PDB file of C-alpha atoms and ligand atoms in Angstrom:
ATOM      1  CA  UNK A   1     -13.052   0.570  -9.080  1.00 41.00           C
ATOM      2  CA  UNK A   2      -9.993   1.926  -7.777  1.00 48.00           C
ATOM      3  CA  UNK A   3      -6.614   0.912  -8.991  1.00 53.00           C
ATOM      4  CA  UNK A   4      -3.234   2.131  -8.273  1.00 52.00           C
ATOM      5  CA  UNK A   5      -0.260   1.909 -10.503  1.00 51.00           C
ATOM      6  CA  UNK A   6       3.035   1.999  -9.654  1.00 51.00           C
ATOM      7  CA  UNK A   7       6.596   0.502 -11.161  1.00 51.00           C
ATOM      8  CA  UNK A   8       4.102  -1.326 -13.425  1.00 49.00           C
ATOM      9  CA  UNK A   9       1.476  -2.796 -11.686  1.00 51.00           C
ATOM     10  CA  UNK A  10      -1.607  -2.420 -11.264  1.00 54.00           C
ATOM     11  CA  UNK A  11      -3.052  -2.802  -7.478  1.00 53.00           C
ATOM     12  CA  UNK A  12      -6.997  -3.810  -7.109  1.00 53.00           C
ATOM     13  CA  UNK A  13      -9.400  -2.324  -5.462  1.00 47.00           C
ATOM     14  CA  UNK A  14     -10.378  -5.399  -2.860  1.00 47.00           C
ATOM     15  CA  UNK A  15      -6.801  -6.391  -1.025  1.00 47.00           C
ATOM     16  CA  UNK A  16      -4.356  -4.250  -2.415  1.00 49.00           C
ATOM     17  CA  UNK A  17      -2.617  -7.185  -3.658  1.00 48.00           C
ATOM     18  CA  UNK A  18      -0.812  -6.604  -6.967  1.00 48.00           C
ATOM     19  CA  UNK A  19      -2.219  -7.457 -10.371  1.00 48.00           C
ATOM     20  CA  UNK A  20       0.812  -6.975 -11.972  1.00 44.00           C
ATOM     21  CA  UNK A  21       1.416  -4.729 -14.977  1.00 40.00           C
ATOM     22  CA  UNK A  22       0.677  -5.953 -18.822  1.00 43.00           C
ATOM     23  CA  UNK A  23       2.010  -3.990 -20.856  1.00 42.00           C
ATOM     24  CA  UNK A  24      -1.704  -2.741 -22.816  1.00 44.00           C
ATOM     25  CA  UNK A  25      -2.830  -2.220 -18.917  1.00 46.00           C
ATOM     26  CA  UNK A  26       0.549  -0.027 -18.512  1.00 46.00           C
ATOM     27  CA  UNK A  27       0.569   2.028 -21.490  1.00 48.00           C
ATOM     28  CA  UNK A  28      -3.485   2.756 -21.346  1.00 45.00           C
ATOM     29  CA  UNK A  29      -2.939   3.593 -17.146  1.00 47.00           C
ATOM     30  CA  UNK A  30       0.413   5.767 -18.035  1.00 48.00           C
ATOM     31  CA  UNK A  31      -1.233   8.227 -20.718  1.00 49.00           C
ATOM     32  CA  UNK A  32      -4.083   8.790 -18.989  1.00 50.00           C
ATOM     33  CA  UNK A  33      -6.588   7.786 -21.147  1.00 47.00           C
ATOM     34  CA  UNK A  34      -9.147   6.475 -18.776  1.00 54.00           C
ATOM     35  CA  UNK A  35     -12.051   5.357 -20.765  1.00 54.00           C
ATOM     36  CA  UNK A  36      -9.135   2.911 -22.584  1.00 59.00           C
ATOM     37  CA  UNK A  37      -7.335   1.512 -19.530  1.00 59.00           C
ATOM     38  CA  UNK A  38     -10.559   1.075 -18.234  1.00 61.00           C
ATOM     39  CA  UNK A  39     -11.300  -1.616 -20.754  1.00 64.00           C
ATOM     40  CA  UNK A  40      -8.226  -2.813 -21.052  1.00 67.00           C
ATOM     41  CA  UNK A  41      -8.632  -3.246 -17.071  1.00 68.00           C
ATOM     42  CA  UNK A  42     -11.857  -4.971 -17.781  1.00 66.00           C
ATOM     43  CA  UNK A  43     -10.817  -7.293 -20.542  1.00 71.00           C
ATOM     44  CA  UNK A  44      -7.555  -8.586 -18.457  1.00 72.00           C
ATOM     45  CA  UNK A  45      -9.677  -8.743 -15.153  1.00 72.00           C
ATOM     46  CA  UNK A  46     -12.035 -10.582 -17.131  1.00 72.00           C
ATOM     47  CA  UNK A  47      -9.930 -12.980 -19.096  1.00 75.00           C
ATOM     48  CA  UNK A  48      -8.240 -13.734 -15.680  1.00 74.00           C
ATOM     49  CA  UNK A  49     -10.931 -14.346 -13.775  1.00 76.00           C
ATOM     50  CA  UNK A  50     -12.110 -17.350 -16.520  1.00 75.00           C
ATOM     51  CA  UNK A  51      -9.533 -19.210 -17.364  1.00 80.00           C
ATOM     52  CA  UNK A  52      -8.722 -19.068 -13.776  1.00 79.00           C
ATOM     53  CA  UNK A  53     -11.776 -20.467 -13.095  1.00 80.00           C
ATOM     54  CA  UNK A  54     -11.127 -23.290 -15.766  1.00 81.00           C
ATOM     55  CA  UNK A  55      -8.281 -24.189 -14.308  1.00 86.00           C
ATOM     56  CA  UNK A  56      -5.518 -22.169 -16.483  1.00 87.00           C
ATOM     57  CA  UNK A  57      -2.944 -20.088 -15.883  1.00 87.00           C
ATOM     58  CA  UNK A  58      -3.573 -16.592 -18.212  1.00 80.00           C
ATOM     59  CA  UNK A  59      -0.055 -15.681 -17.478  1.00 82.00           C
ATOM     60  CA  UNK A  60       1.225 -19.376 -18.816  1.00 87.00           C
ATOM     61  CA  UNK A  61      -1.366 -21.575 -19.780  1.00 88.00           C
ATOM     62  CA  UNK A  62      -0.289 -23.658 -17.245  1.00 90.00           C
ATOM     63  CA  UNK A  63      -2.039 -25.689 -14.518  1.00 91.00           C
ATOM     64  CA  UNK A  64      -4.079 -22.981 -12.104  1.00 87.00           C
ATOM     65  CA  UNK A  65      -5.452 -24.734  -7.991  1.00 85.00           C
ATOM     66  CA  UNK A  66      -8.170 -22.632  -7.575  1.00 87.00           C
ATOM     67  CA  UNK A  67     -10.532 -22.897  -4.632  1.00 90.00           C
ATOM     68  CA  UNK A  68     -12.626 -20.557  -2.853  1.00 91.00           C
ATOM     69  CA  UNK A  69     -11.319 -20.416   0.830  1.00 86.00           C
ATOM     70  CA  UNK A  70     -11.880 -17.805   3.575  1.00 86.00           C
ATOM     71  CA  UNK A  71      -8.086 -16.285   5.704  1.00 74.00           C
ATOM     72  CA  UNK A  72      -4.843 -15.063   4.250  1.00 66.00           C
ATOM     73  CA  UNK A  73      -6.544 -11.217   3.603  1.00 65.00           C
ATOM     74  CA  UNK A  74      -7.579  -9.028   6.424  1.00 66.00           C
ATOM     75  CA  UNK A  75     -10.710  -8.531   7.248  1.00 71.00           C
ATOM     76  CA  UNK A  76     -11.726 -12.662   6.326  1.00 77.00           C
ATOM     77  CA  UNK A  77     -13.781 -13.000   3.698  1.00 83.00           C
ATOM     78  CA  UNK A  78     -14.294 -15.973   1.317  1.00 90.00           C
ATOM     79  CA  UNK A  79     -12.575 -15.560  -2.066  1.00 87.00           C
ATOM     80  CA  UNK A  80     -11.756 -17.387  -4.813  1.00 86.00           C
ATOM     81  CA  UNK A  81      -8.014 -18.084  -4.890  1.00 85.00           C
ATOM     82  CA  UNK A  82      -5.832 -19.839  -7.549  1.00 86.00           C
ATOM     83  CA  UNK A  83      -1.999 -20.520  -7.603  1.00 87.00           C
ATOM     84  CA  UNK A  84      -0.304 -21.268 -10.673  1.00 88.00           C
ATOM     85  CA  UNK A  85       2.176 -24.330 -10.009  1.00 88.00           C
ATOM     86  CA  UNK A  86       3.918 -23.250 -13.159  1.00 90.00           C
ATOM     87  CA  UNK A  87       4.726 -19.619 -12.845  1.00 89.00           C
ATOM     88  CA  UNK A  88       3.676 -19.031  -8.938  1.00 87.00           C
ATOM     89  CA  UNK A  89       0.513 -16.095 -10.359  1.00 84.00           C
ATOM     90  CA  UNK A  90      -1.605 -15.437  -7.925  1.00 82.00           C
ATOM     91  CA  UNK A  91      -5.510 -14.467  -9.017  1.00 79.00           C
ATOM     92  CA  UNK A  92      -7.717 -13.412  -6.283  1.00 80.00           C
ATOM     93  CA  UNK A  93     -11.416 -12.277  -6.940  1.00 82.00           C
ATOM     94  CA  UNK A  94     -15.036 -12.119  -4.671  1.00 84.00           C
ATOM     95  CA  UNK A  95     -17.177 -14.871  -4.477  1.00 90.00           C
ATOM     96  CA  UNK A  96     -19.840 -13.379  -6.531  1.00 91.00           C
ATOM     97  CA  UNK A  97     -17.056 -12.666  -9.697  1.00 87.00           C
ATOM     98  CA  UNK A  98     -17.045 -16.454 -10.198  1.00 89.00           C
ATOM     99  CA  UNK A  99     -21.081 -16.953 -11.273  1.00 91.00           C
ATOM    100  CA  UNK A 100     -20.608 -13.969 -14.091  1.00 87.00           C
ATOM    101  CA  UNK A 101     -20.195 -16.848 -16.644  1.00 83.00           C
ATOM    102  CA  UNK A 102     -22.740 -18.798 -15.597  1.00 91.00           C
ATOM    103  CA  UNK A 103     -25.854 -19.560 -18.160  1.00 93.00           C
ATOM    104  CA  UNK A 104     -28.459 -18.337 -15.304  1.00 96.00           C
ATOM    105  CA  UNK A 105     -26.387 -15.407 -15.043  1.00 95.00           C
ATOM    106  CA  UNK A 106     -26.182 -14.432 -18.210  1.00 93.00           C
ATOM    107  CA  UNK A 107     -29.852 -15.001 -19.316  1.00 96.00           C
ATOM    108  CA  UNK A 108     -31.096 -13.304 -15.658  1.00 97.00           C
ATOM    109  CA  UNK A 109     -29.369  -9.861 -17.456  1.00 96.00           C
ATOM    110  CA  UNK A 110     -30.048 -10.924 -20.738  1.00 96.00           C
ATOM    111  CA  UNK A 111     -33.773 -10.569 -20.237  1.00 96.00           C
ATOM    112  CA  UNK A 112     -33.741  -7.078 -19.030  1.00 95.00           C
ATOM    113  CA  UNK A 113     -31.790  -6.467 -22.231  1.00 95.00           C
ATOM    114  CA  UNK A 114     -27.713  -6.439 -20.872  1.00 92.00           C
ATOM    115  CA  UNK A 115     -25.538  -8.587 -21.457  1.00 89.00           C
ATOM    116  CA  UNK A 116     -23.331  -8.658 -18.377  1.00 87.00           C
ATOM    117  CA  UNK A 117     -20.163  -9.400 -19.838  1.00 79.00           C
ATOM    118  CA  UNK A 118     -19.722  -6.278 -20.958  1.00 79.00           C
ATOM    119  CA  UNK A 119     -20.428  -4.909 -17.509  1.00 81.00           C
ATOM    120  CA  UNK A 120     -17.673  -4.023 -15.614  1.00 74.00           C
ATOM    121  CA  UNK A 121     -18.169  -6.391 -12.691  1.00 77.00           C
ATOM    122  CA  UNK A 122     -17.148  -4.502  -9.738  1.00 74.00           C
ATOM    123  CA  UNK A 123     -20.131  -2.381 -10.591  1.00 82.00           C
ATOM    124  CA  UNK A 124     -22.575  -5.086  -9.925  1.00 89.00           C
ATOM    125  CA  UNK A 125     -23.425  -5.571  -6.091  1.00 91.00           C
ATOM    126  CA  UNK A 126     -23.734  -9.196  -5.908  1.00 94.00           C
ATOM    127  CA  UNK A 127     -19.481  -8.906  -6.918  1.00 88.00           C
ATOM    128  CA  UNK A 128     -17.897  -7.148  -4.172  1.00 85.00           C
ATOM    129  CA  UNK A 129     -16.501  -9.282  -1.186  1.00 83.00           C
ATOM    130  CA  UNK A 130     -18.666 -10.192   1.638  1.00 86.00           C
ATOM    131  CA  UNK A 131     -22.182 -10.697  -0.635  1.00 89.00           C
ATOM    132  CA  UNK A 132     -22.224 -13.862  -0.290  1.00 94.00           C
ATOM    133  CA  UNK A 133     -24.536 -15.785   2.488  1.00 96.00           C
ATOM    134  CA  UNK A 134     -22.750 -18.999   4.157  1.00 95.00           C
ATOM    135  CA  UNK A 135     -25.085 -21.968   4.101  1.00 97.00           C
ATOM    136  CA  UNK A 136     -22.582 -24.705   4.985  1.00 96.00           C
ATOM    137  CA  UNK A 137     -18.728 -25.235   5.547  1.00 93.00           C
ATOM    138  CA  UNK A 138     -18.536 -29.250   4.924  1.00 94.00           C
ATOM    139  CA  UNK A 139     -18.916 -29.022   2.465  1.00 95.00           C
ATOM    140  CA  UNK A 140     -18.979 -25.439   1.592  1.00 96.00           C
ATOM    141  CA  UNK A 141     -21.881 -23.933   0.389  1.00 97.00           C
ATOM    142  CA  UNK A 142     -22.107 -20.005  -0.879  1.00 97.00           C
ATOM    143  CA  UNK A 143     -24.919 -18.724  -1.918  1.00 97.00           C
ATOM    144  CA  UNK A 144     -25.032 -15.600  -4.456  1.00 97.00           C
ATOM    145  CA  UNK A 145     -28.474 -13.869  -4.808  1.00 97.00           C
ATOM    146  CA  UNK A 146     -28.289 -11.629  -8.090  1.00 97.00           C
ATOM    147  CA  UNK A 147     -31.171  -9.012  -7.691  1.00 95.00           C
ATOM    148  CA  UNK A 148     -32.731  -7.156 -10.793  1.00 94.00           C
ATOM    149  CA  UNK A 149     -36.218  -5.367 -10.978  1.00 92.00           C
ATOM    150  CA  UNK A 150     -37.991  -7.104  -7.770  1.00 95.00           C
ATOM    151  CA  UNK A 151     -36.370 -10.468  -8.633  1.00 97.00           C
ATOM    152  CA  UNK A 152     -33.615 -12.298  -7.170  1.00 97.00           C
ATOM    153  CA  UNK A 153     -31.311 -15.301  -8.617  1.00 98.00           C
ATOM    154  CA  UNK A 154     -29.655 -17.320  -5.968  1.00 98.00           C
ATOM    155  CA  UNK A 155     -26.829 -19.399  -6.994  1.00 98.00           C
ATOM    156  CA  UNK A 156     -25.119 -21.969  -4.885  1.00 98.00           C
ATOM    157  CA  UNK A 157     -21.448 -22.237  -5.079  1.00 96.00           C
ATOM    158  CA  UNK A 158     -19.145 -25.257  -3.918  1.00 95.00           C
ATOM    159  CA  UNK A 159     -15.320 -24.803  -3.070  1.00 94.00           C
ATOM    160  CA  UNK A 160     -14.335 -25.240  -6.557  1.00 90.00           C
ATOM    161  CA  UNK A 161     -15.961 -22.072  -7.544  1.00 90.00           C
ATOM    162  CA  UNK A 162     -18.291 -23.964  -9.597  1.00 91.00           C
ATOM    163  CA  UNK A 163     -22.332 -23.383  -9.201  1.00 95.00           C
ATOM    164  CA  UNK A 164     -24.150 -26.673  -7.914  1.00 96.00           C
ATOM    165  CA  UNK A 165     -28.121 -25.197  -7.822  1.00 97.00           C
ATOM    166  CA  UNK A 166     -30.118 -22.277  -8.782  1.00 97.00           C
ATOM    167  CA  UNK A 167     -32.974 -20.804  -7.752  1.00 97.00           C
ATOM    168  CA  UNK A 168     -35.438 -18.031  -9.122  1.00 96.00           C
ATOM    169  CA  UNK A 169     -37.847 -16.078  -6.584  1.00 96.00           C
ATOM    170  CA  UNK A 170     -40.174 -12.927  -7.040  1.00 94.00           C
ATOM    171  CA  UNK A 171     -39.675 -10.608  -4.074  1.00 84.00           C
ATOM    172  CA  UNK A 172     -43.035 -10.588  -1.956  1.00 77.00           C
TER     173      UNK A 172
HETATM  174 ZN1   ZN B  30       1.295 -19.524 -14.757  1.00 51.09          ZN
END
């Protein structure tokens, strides 16, 4: 991942678009230490990323509208977008970002002993924009496929963000 900071912020590695600066992120970025803004990175990413998908603000608390939607970044690609109506943050993040919590997710790593929340996501293929395969627009359908060791999770994603169907298949 490759982030630029500058007056404070942080900039991410997908649109440019500002993260803006915390002041752990800031510090950790400013001195250097790389191995500590790194997971300082992580854990705000991270904690951003969640309650955004649950519908809270991690600047605020307050109410997040969060929906997956394709425009507004150049070139298109779907992404999950939230606006807080309280404090007017902005969290942006690939399709793929938004399945890291799920249960299937977790046990699909878990078995080939990782636990994927302590992987820093924009390692992971099935995270960086454009992965996802377009089944349907109305309604929307994404799917993910998560591939490990000749096996491949596909998850199916409505506009919420939210995973409506899974599916487990052995590559031929
Ligand atoms: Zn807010």
């Amino acid at each position: 991942m490759r982030l630029r900071y500058e007056d404070g912020n942080l900039s991410d590695v997908w649109n440019g678009r500002t993260l803006s600066g915390t002041p752990e992120v800031a510090k950790s970025t400013r001195d250097g230490v790389g191995r500590n803004a790194h997971r300082a990175t992580f854990r705000l990413i991270v904690s951003r990323v969640y309650t955004g998908l649950r519908g809270v603000c991690s600047e605020c608390q307050g109410y997040v509208d969060g929906k997956i939607h394709i425009g507004d970044v150049q070139p298109e690609y779907y992404h999950f977008h939230g606006d807080c109506g309280r404090c007017g943050f902005q969290t942006e993040f690939p399709v793929g970002v938004a399945v890291l919590s799920h249960p299937g997710v977790i046990s699909f790593f878990a078995e080939r002993g990782t636990d994927v929340r302590s992987v820093p996501f924009w390692t992971l293929d099935f995270c960086t924009p454009r992965c996802e395969t377009e089944l349907s627009t109305n309604p929307l359908r994404l799917r993910v496929d998560v591939k490990r060791d000749g096996e491949t999770l596909s998850l199916t994603l409505n506009r919420d963000g939210s995973v409506v169907s899974t599916e487990r298949s052995r590559d031929s």
